[in-house]
Amino acid sequence: PRTWMLNETVRSFGYGRTNAKVECLHAFIEAHERVLNELTQLERFAAVRFCVEQVIAAAKRDLRLTEELNPRRFFYSKHALVLKICISGRQHVLEHQVQEGWIAPSDA
């Protein structure tokens, strides 16, 4: 119905799905690239390495396609993801400083 286009809550449902796709694909790509870089045993299994590389390439294509289909939602999702990563890194630094005794646990 025409009233759906005017309703902001209905329009925002697409952002949640796009955000979930972007976060999941990013985590998937990052994890699999880390596995390829850290596991030296995969050098012996070239076919497995090739398959994992193809899966990573497909995930990157899906991420680019999501960006083409929903550029604004992708933009906001990407920036939200970057903020989560930055905040997570800062939280780890704070936790480390609390363990070292530089900051009181109540201040962190």
Short mmCIF file of C-alpha atoms in Angstrom, two decimals:
data_model
loop_
_atom_site.label_atom_id
_atom_site.label_comp_id
_atom_site.label_asym_id
_atom_site.label_seq_id
_atom_site.Cartn_x
_atom_site.Cartn_y
_atom_site.Cartn_z
CA PRO A 1 0.00 0.00 0.00
CA ARG A 2 0.90 3.60 -0.51
CA THR A 3 1.04 4.33 3.23
CA TRP A 4 3.99 1.96 3.60
CA MET A 5 6.21 4.28 1.63
CA LEU A 6 5.51 7.07 4.10
CA ASN A 7 6.11 4.93 7.15
CA GLU A 8 9.74 5.25 8.28
CA THR A 9 9.69 2.08 10.38
CA VAL A 10 8.88 -0.07 7.38
CA ARG A 11 11.63 1.59 5.34
CA SER A 12 14.18 0.92 8.05
CA PHE A 13 13.68 -2.86 7.89
CA GLY A 14 15.98 -3.04 4.86
CA TYR A 15 18.84 -1.41 6.75
CA GLY A 16 18.90 -4.16 9.35
CA ARG A 17 19.18 -6.85 6.70
CA THR A 18 21.87 -4.94 4.81
CA ASN A 19 23.78 -4.29 8.01
CA ALA A 20 23.65 -7.98 8.93
CA LYS A 21 24.88 -8.96 5.44
CA VAL A 22 27.77 -6.51 5.54
CA GLU A 23 28.88 -7.55 9.03
CA CYS A 24 28.61 -11.26 8.30
CA LEU A 25 30.41 -11.07 4.97
CA HIS A 26 33.16 -8.92 6.43
CA ALA A 27 33.69 -11.31 9.35
CA PHE A 28 33.63 -14.30 6.99
CA ILE A 29 36.21 -12.76 4.65
CA GLU A 30 38.47 -11.63 7.48
CA ALA A 31 38.39 -15.02 9.22
CA HIS A 32 39.12 -17.01 6.08
CA GLU A 33 41.92 -14.69 4.95
CA ARG A 34 43.46 -15.00 8.41
CA VAL A 35 43.28 -18.79 8.14
CA LEU A 36 45.01 -18.70 4.75
CA ASN A 37 47.77 -16.47 6.10
CA GLU A 38 48.37 -18.31 9.37
CA LEU A 39 48.11 -21.95 8.34
CA THR A 40 51.31 -22.89 6.59
CA GLN A 41 50.06 -26.48 6.27
CA LEU A 42 47.73 -25.40 3.48
CA GLU A 43 50.75 -25.11 1.17
CA ARG A 44 50.74 -28.90 0.93
CA PHE A 45 47.06 -28.93 -0.06
CA ALA A 46 46.93 -26.62 -3.06
CA ALA A 47 43.40 -27.74 -4.00
CA VAL A 48 42.02 -26.84 -0.59
CA ARG A 49 43.79 -23.48 -0.66
CA PHE A 50 42.39 -22.81 -4.13
CA CYS A 51 38.85 -23.64 -2.97
CA VAL A 52 39.12 -21.36 0.05
CA GLU A 53 40.44 -18.56 -2.17
CA GLN A 54 37.48 -19.05 -4.52
CA VAL A 55 35.05 -18.90 -1.60
CA ILE A 56 36.68 -15.68 -0.39
CA ALA A 57 36.45 -14.20 -3.89
CA ALA A 58 32.74 -15.11 -4.04
CA ALA A 59 32.14 -13.44 -0.66
CA LYS A 60 33.92 -10.29 -1.87
CA ARG A 61 31.74 -10.29 -5.00
CA ASP A 62 28.65 -10.59 -2.80
CA LEU A 63 29.87 -7.65 -0.73
CA ARG A 64 30.38 -5.53 -3.87
CA LEU A 65 26.95 -6.54 -5.14
CA THR A 66 25.38 -5.52 -1.84
CA GLU A 67 27.10 -2.16 -2.22
CA GLU A 68 25.75 -1.73 -5.75
CA LEU A 69 22.20 -2.65 -4.79
CA ASN A 70 21.99 -0.54 -1.62
CA PRO A 71 24.75 2.08 -1.71
CA ARG A 72 23.43 4.29 1.10
CA ARG A 73 22.64 1.41 3.44
CA PHE A 74 26.01 -0.15 2.65
CA PHE A 75 27.74 3.17 3.40
CA TYR A 76 26.15 3.46 6.83
CA SER A 77 26.69 -0.23 7.59
CA LYS A 78 30.35 -0.01 6.63
CA HIS A 79 30.90 3.01 8.86
CA ALA A 80 29.04 1.41 11.76
CA LEU A 81 31.26 -1.65 11.38
CA VAL A 82 34.42 0.48 11.42
CA LEU A 83 33.22 2.19 14.59
CA LYS A 84 32.57 -1.19 16.24
CA ILE A 85 36.08 -2.33 15.32
CA CYS A 86 37.66 0.87 16.69
CA ILE A 87 35.69 0.74 19.92
CA SER A 88 36.52 -2.95 20.35
CA GLY A 89 40.23 -2.20 19.94
CA ARG A 90 40.08 0.60 22.48
CA GLN A 91 38.22 -1.65 24.90
CA HIS A 92 40.97 -4.27 24.62
CA VAL A 93 43.59 -1.60 25.33
CA LEU A 94 41.66 -0.46 28.41
CA GLU A 95 41.31 -4.04 29.66
CA HIS A 96 45.04 -4.57 29.19
CA GLN A 97 45.84 -1.37 31.11
CA VAL A 98 43.53 -2.45 33.94
CA GLN A 99 45.33 -5.80 34.13
CA GLU A 100 48.70 -4.02 34.20
CA GLY A 101 47.47 -1.83 37.05
CA TRP A 102 47.68 1.51 35.24
CA ILE A 103 43.93 2.14 35.49
CA ALA A 104 41.59 1.26 38.33
CA PRO A 105 38.82 -1.19 37.32
CA SER A 106 36.20 1.33 38.42
CA ASP A 107 37.62 3.93 36.00
CA ALA A 108 37.66 1.63 33.00
#
